[in-house]
Amino acid sequence: MAFKPNELDPGRSARDLFGWEMRDHRKRADAMSLDQLTQIIGCISKGHLARIERAESMPPPELPAKLDAAFGTDGFFGRIYQLAKKEKFPGKYRRSVELEANAPVIEEYAAATIPGLLQTPEVVRRSLQAGRPDMTPQELDASVAARLERQRRLDSDTPPHCWFVLDESVLRRPVGGAAAMRRQLAALASDRRPHVTMQVLPHSAGEHAEMGGSLFIYAVPGSPPVVWEEGARSGELIDDFESVAVRQRSYDLLRAMALSPRDSRAMIRRISQEYGRASRQAGEVAEE
């Protein structure tokens, strides 16, 4: 199956620039195919090279020198790599990550998974692995480290105020198995950080405007809020006033429909105990 090029913008990020230059040099080298480049490089699979060329994966440290040797570019790819390795997230998600890293207030409705800012390391790993089962172990380790690094802000000297509305489905999906989810929900229930508020939107609340996707609202100092809407494999940044206002009203309604923070913690503890019983019945190791 032929790999389909995506739209790269070399001005968007160093990772895009690396992929764009890699593709450009390959095409100018007698229209070299990815198969041919894979044979020349020798240390990376064709699929991995394709993801790097589409700016979906970070180039491994050994690749720049091999590309410079293959194309005779005298350290060119090595210099781009020094910039690209400082970028932990693909270009299409970078703006949302920047907002998350700087917003004084973060409001999130989580429809399908535990919010990334609240995930335990084992749930982080299993969630990322499920979304990209073709990742190499090195890519997975890098992605896990990047997500865990994002969490550090919650325990910084100037943490954001975070308000999470968790759909009940988030709690019921056993990511990593029952034992892993028991530990994850136990961590949520015991979280007493004053700047973190959690509410559960129970199934009994019925239909609502944000069914089918997650919603993030970031406060921006000196400017109106910005919204990030996210599906399983895509995301959209929304900053026009009217569209943001519509989503803010939806979020406020979700918050009103959800259980109180106290009742939400009680529900999280109850479901955590259910996972504990299930893991014991299944013979899973119940680590503390």
Tab-separated table of C-alpha atoms in Angstrom:
chain	number	residue	atom	x	y	z
A	1	MET	CA	0.000	0.000	0.000
A	2	ALA	CA	1.395	3.384	-0.984
A	3	PHE	CA	1.854	6.001	1.708
A	4	LYS	CA	-0.233	9.111	1.132
A	5	PRO	CA	1.594	12.396	1.733
A	6	ASN	CA	-0.049	14.841	4.107
A	7	GLU	CA	0.025	18.608	3.994
A	8	LEU	CA	3.283	19.742	5.557
A	9	ASP	CA	4.011	23.346	6.427
A	10	PRO	CA	7.776	23.846	6.838
A	11	GLY	CA	7.078	27.131	8.587
A	12	ARG	CA	4.859	25.564	11.244
A	13	SER	CA	7.430	23.629	13.240
A	14	ALA	CA	10.921	22.143	13.064
A	15	ARG	CA	9.358	18.695	12.904
A	16	ASP	CA	7.347	19.732	9.834
A	17	LEU	CA	10.501	21.231	8.328
A	18	PHE	CA	12.413	17.989	8.918
A	19	GLY	CA	9.692	15.923	7.219
A	20	TRP	CA	9.329	18.398	4.369
A	21	GLU	CA	13.059	18.484	3.652
A	22	MET	CA	13.324	14.722	3.926
A	23	ARG	CA	10.548	14.285	1.357
A	24	ASP	CA	11.949	17.023	-0.894
A	25	HIS	CA	15.477	15.577	-0.912
A	26	ARG	CA	14.124	12.068	-1.512
A	27	LYS	CA	12.100	13.211	-4.518
A	28	ARG	CA	15.012	15.199	-5.938
A	29	ALA	CA	17.291	12.154	-5.614
A	30	ASP	CA	15.974	10.524	-8.802
A	31	ALA	CA	12.489	10.245	-7.253
A	32	MET	CA	13.776	7.865	-4.590
A	33	SER	CA	10.978	5.781	-3.033
A	34	LEU	CA	10.519	5.202	0.682
A	35	ASP	CA	11.430	1.563	0.094
A	36	GLN	CA	14.731	2.625	-1.447
A	37	LEU	CA	15.466	5.104	1.349
A	38	THR	CA	14.659	2.419	3.935
A	39	GLN	CA	17.240	0.118	2.357
A	40	ILE	CA	19.850	2.878	2.388
A	41	ILE	CA	19.148	3.934	5.975
A	42	GLY	CA	19.007	0.355	7.229
A	43	CYS	CA	18.015	1.039	10.860
A	44	ILE	CA	14.388	2.217	10.594
A	45	SER	CA	11.307	0.594	9.104
A	46	LYS	CA	9.491	2.026	6.108
A	47	GLY	CA	6.434	2.729	8.250
A	48	HIS	CA	8.505	4.645	10.798
A	49	LEU	CA	10.183	6.680	8.044
A	50	ALA	CA	6.772	7.490	6.573
A	51	ARG	CA	5.523	8.811	9.923
A	52	ILE	CA	8.639	10.946	10.300
A	53	GLU	CA	8.176	12.306	6.794
A	54	ARG	CA	4.545	13.192	7.635
A	55	ALA	CA	5.743	14.932	10.830
A	56	GLU	CA	3.765	12.459	12.932
A	57	SER	CA	6.805	10.975	14.723
A	58	MET	CA	9.968	12.440	16.150
A	59	PRO	CA	13.103	11.433	14.184
A	60	PRO	CA	15.330	9.073	16.203
A	61	PRO	CA	18.822	10.407	17.055
A	62	GLU	CA	20.632	8.204	14.531
A	63	LEU	CA	18.528	9.258	11.528
A	64	PRO	CA	19.854	12.791	10.767
A	65	ALA	CA	23.427	11.616	10.183
A	66	LYS	CA	22.223	8.800	7.945
A	67	LEU	CA	20.096	11.221	5.895
A	68	ASP	CA	23.009	13.635	5.587
A	69	ALA	CA	25.160	10.755	4.347
A	70	ALA	CA	22.478	9.530	1.935
A	71	PHE	CA	21.794	12.961	0.427
A	72	GLY	CA	25.233	14.531	0.874
A	73	THR	CA	23.830	17.424	2.885
A	74	ASP	CA	26.800	17.992	5.234
A	75	GLY	CA	25.005	18.141	8.604
A	76	PHE	CA	21.859	19.864	7.322
A	77	PHE	CA	19.461	17.305	8.818
A	78	GLY	CA	21.504	17.208	11.996
A	79	ARG	CA	20.959	20.937	12.488
A	80	ILE	CA	17.210	20.696	11.921
A	81	TYR	CA	17.066	17.763	14.323
A	82	GLN	CA	18.557	19.891	17.118
A	83	LEU	CA	15.464	22.116	16.820
A	84	ALA	CA	12.967	19.323	16.229
A	85	LYS	CA	13.979	17.329	19.292
A	86	LYS	CA	12.910	20.232	21.491
A	87	GLU	CA	9.352	19.928	20.171
A	88	LYS	CA	7.482	17.216	22.035
A	89	PHE	CA	4.177	17.461	20.192
A	90	PRO	CA	3.138	17.358	16.517
A	91	GLY	CA	2.328	20.720	14.956
A	92	LYS	CA	-1.426	20.178	14.831
A	93	TYR	CA	-1.538	19.752	18.639
A	94	ARG	CA	1.146	22.249	19.587
A	95	ARG	CA	-1.151	25.236	20.004
A	96	SER	CA	-3.436	23.341	22.380
A	97	VAL	CA	-0.430	22.179	24.415
A	98	GLU	CA	0.861	25.756	24.599
A	99	LEU	CA	-2.537	26.930	25.804
A	100	GLU	CA	-2.644	24.166	28.406
A	101	ALA	CA	0.833	25.125	29.618
A	102	ASN	CA	-0.060	28.793	30.115
A	103	ALA	CA	-3.795	29.101	30.776
A	104	PRO	CA	-4.663	30.203	34.337
A	105	VAL	CA	-7.997	28.351	34.042
A	106	ILE	CA	-8.617	25.053	32.219
A	107	GLU	CA	-12.112	23.617	31.823
A	108	GLU	CA	-12.474	20.176	30.279
A	109	TYR	CA	-15.291	17.810	29.451
A	110	ALA	CA	-13.876	14.304	29.029
A	111	ALA	CA	-16.128	12.055	26.974
A	112	ALA	CA	-14.120	8.871	26.512
A	113	THR	CA	-10.926	8.725	28.597
A	114	ILE	CA	-9.507	10.008	31.844
A	115	PRO	CA	-8.112	13.512	31.178
A	116	GLY	CA	-4.436	13.369	30.270
A	117	LEU	CA	-3.576	15.751	33.118
A	118	LEU	CA	-5.009	13.258	35.623
A	119	GLN	CA	-3.889	9.892	34.211
A	120	THR	CA	-1.651	7.537	36.169
A	121	PRO	CA	1.507	6.431	34.317
A	122	GLU	CA	0.096	2.985	33.510
A	123	VAL	CA	-3.115	4.460	32.064
A	124	VAL	CA	-1.057	6.985	30.104
A	125	ARG	CA	0.918	4.139	28.524
A	126	ARG	CA	-2.079	1.965	27.721
A	127	SER	CA	-4.078	4.897	26.302
A	128	LEU	CA	-1.247	5.974	24.008
A	129	GLN	CA	-0.560	2.399	22.969
A	130	ALA	CA	-4.211	1.862	22.065
A	131	GLY	CA	-4.300	5.028	19.961
A	132	ARG	CA	-1.090	4.212	18.108
A	133	PRO	CA	-0.442	0.444	18.266
A	134	ASP	CA	2.213	0.788	15.538
A	135	MET	CA	4.497	2.961	17.675
A	136	THR	CA	7.958	1.665	18.348
A	137	PRO	CA	8.951	1.205	22.031
A	138	GLN	CA	11.093	4.325	21.754
A	139	GLU	CA	8.229	6.379	20.335
A	140	LEU	CA	5.910	5.121	23.070
A	141	ASP	CA	8.390	5.961	25.837
A	142	ALA	CA	8.820	9.468	24.425
A	143	SER	CA	5.056	10.011	24.203
A	144	VAL	CA	4.540	8.775	27.772
A	145	ALA	CA	7.280	11.081	29.058
A	146	ALA	CA	5.767	14.057	27.214
A	147	ARG	CA	2.314	13.486	28.708
A	148	LEU	CA	3.668	13.012	32.226
A	149	GLU	CA	5.693	16.208	31.804
A	150	ARG	CA	2.455	18.079	31.068
A	151	GLN	CA	1.091	16.982	34.445
A	152	ARG	CA	3.889	18.659	36.372
A	153	ARG	CA	2.175	22.036	36.065
A	154	LEU	CA	-0.646	20.906	38.350
A	155	ASP	CA	1.879	20.647	41.199
A	156	SER	CA	3.860	23.765	40.344
A	157	ASP	CA	4.003	26.934	42.437
A	158	THR	CA	1.488	28.592	40.087
A	159	PRO	CA	-0.918	25.832	39.037
A	160	PRO	CA	-3.978	26.519	36.883
A	161	HIS	CA	-7.453	26.164	38.278
A	162	CYS	CA	-8.802	23.046	36.557
A	163	TRP	CA	-12.426	22.019	36.306
A	164	PHE	CA	-13.006	18.531	34.913
A	165	VAL	CA	-16.423	17.161	33.988
A	166	LEU	CA	-16.006	13.416	33.492
A	167	ASP	CA	-18.601	11.448	31.588
A	168	GLU	CA	-19.509	8.274	33.491
A	169	SER	CA	-18.258	6.319	30.448
A	170	VAL	CA	-14.747	7.542	31.277
A	171	LEU	CA	-14.935	5.743	34.608
A	172	ARG	CA	-16.518	2.578	33.253
A	173	ARG	CA	-14.002	1.860	30.483
A	174	PRO	CA	-11.315	-0.453	31.985
A	175	VAL	CA	-8.220	1.010	30.326
A	176	GLY	CA	-5.358	-1.320	31.177
A	177	GLY	CA	-7.649	-3.767	32.989
A	178	ALA	CA	-9.593	-3.705	36.227
A	179	ALA	CA	-6.582	-3.442	38.545
A	180	ALA	CA	-5.124	-0.492	36.624
A	181	MET	CA	-8.466	1.307	36.674
A	182	ARG	CA	-8.912	0.667	40.379
A	183	ARG	CA	-5.612	2.428	40.978
A	184	GLN	CA	-6.519	5.217	38.547
A	185	LEU	CA	-9.888	5.920	40.155
A	186	ALA	CA	-8.436	5.641	43.644
A	187	ALA	CA	-5.968	8.366	42.655
A	188	LEU	CA	-8.810	10.546	41.354
A	189	ALA	CA	-10.899	10.052	44.475
A	190	SER	CA	-7.992	10.915	46.773
A	191	ASP	CA	-6.947	14.028	44.844
A	192	ARG	CA	-7.444	16.927	47.225
A	193	ARG	CA	-5.634	19.666	45.323
A	194	PRO	CA	-7.701	22.822	45.953
A	195	HIS	CA	-7.211	24.034	42.391
A	196	VAL	CA	-8.612	20.816	40.863
A	197	THR	CA	-12.396	20.311	40.771
A	198	MET	CA	-13.974	17.143	39.406
A	199	GLN	CA	-17.588	16.358	38.611
A	200	VAL	CA	-19.076	13.226	37.086
A	201	LEU	CA	-21.792	13.487	34.444
A	202	PRO	CA	-23.797	10.290	35.061
A	203	HIS	CA	-25.463	8.297	32.326
A	204	SER	CA	-28.781	9.144	33.966
A	205	ALA	CA	-28.316	12.790	32.915
A	206	GLY	CA	-29.294	11.737	29.401
A	207	GLU	CA	-28.521	13.529	26.175
A	208	HIS	CA	-26.497	16.725	25.910
A	209	ALA	CA	-24.887	18.986	23.308
A	210	GLU	CA	-21.331	17.635	23.582
A	211	MET	CA	-22.000	13.925	23.013
A	212	GLY	CA	-19.321	12.352	20.842
A	213	GLY	CA	-16.265	14.458	21.635
A	214	SER	CA	-14.142	16.086	24.326
A	215	LEU	CA	-14.118	19.812	24.970
A	216	PHE	CA	-11.382	22.036	26.406
A	217	ILE	CA	-11.786	25.712	27.272
A	218	TYR	CA	-8.614	27.685	28.034
A	219	ALA	CA	-8.549	31.100	29.645
A	220	VAL	CA	-6.163	33.415	27.828
A	221	PRO	CA	-4.903	36.429	29.834
A	222	GLY	CA	-6.004	39.653	28.193
A	223	SER	CA	-8.042	37.869	25.491
A	224	PRO	CA	-11.279	35.880	25.166
A	225	PRO	CA	-11.139	32.140	25.974
A	226	VAL	CA	-10.036	29.633	23.338
A	227	VAL	CA	-11.686	26.246	22.752
A	228	TRP	CA	-10.095	22.990	21.659
A	229	GLU	CA	-12.496	20.277	20.451
A	230	GLU	CA	-11.022	16.810	20.181
A	231	GLY	CA	-12.109	13.513	18.647
A	232	ALA	CA	-10.295	10.193	18.597
A	233	ARG	CA	-7.948	11.219	15.770
A	234	SER	CA	-8.461	14.908	15.208
A	235	GLY	CA	-8.701	18.226	16.964
A	236	GLU	CA	-9.862	21.741	16.136
A	237	LEU	CA	-8.902	25.042	17.696
A	238	ILE	CA	-11.792	27.518	17.906
A	239	ASP	CA	-11.238	31.154	18.786
A	240	ASP	CA	-14.010	33.189	17.162
A	241	PHE	CA	-16.170	34.832	19.797
A	242	GLU	CA	-19.581	33.401	18.856
A	243	SER	CA	-18.391	29.797	18.494
A	244	VAL	CA	-16.519	29.959	21.796
A	245	ALA	CA	-19.596	31.413	23.508
A	246	VAL	CA	-21.773	28.538	22.250
A	247	ARG	CA	-19.340	25.976	23.661
A	248	GLN	CA	-18.965	27.840	26.929
A	249	ARG	CA	-22.744	27.678	27.386
A	250	SER	CA	-22.677	23.953	26.612
A	251	TYR	CA	-19.940	23.422	29.174
A	252	ASP	CA	-21.788	25.418	31.821
A	253	LEU	CA	-24.860	23.276	31.200
A	254	LEU	CA	-22.807	20.070	31.518
A	255	ARG	CA	-21.445	21.332	34.803
A	256	ALA	CA	-24.980	22.004	36.027
A	257	MET	CA	-26.161	18.538	34.919
A	258	ALA	CA	-23.236	16.771	36.647
A	259	LEU	CA	-23.079	15.481	40.199
A	260	SER	CA	-21.644	17.749	42.876
A	261	PRO	CA	-17.891	17.381	43.522
A	262	ARG	CA	-18.625	15.511	46.774
A	263	ASP	CA	-21.102	13.118	45.178
A	264	SER	CA	-18.761	12.710	42.222
A	265	ARG	CA	-15.913	11.557	44.470
A	266	ALA	CA	-18.270	9.129	46.161
A	267	MET	CA	-19.217	7.685	42.770
A	268	ILE	CA	-15.560	7.447	41.725
A	269	ARG	CA	-14.716	5.596	44.954
A	270	ARG	CA	-17.645	3.230	44.453
A	271	ILE	CA	-16.609	2.352	40.901
A	272	SER	CA	-12.990	1.982	42.057
A	273	GLN	CA	-14.159	-0.605	44.594
A	274	GLU	CA	-16.064	-2.419	41.839
A	275	TYR	CA	-12.850	-2.628	39.831
A	276	GLY	CA	-11.075	-3.939	42.931
A	277	ARG	CA	-13.555	-6.785	43.279
A	278	ALA	CA	-13.353	-7.529	39.565
A	279	SER	CA	-9.551	-7.635	39.605
A	280	ARG	CA	-9.524	-10.021	42.578
A	281	GLN	CA	-11.997	-12.307	40.846
A	282	ALA	CA	-9.853	-12.253	37.724
A	283	GLY	CA	-6.730	-12.994	39.741
A	284	GLU	CA	-5.016	-9.731	38.797
A	285	VAL	CA	-2.268	-8.418	40.985
A	286	ALA	CA	-3.707	-5.695	43.193
A	287	GLU	CA	-0.681	-3.422	43.609
A	288	GLU	CA	-0.962	-0.444	45.889
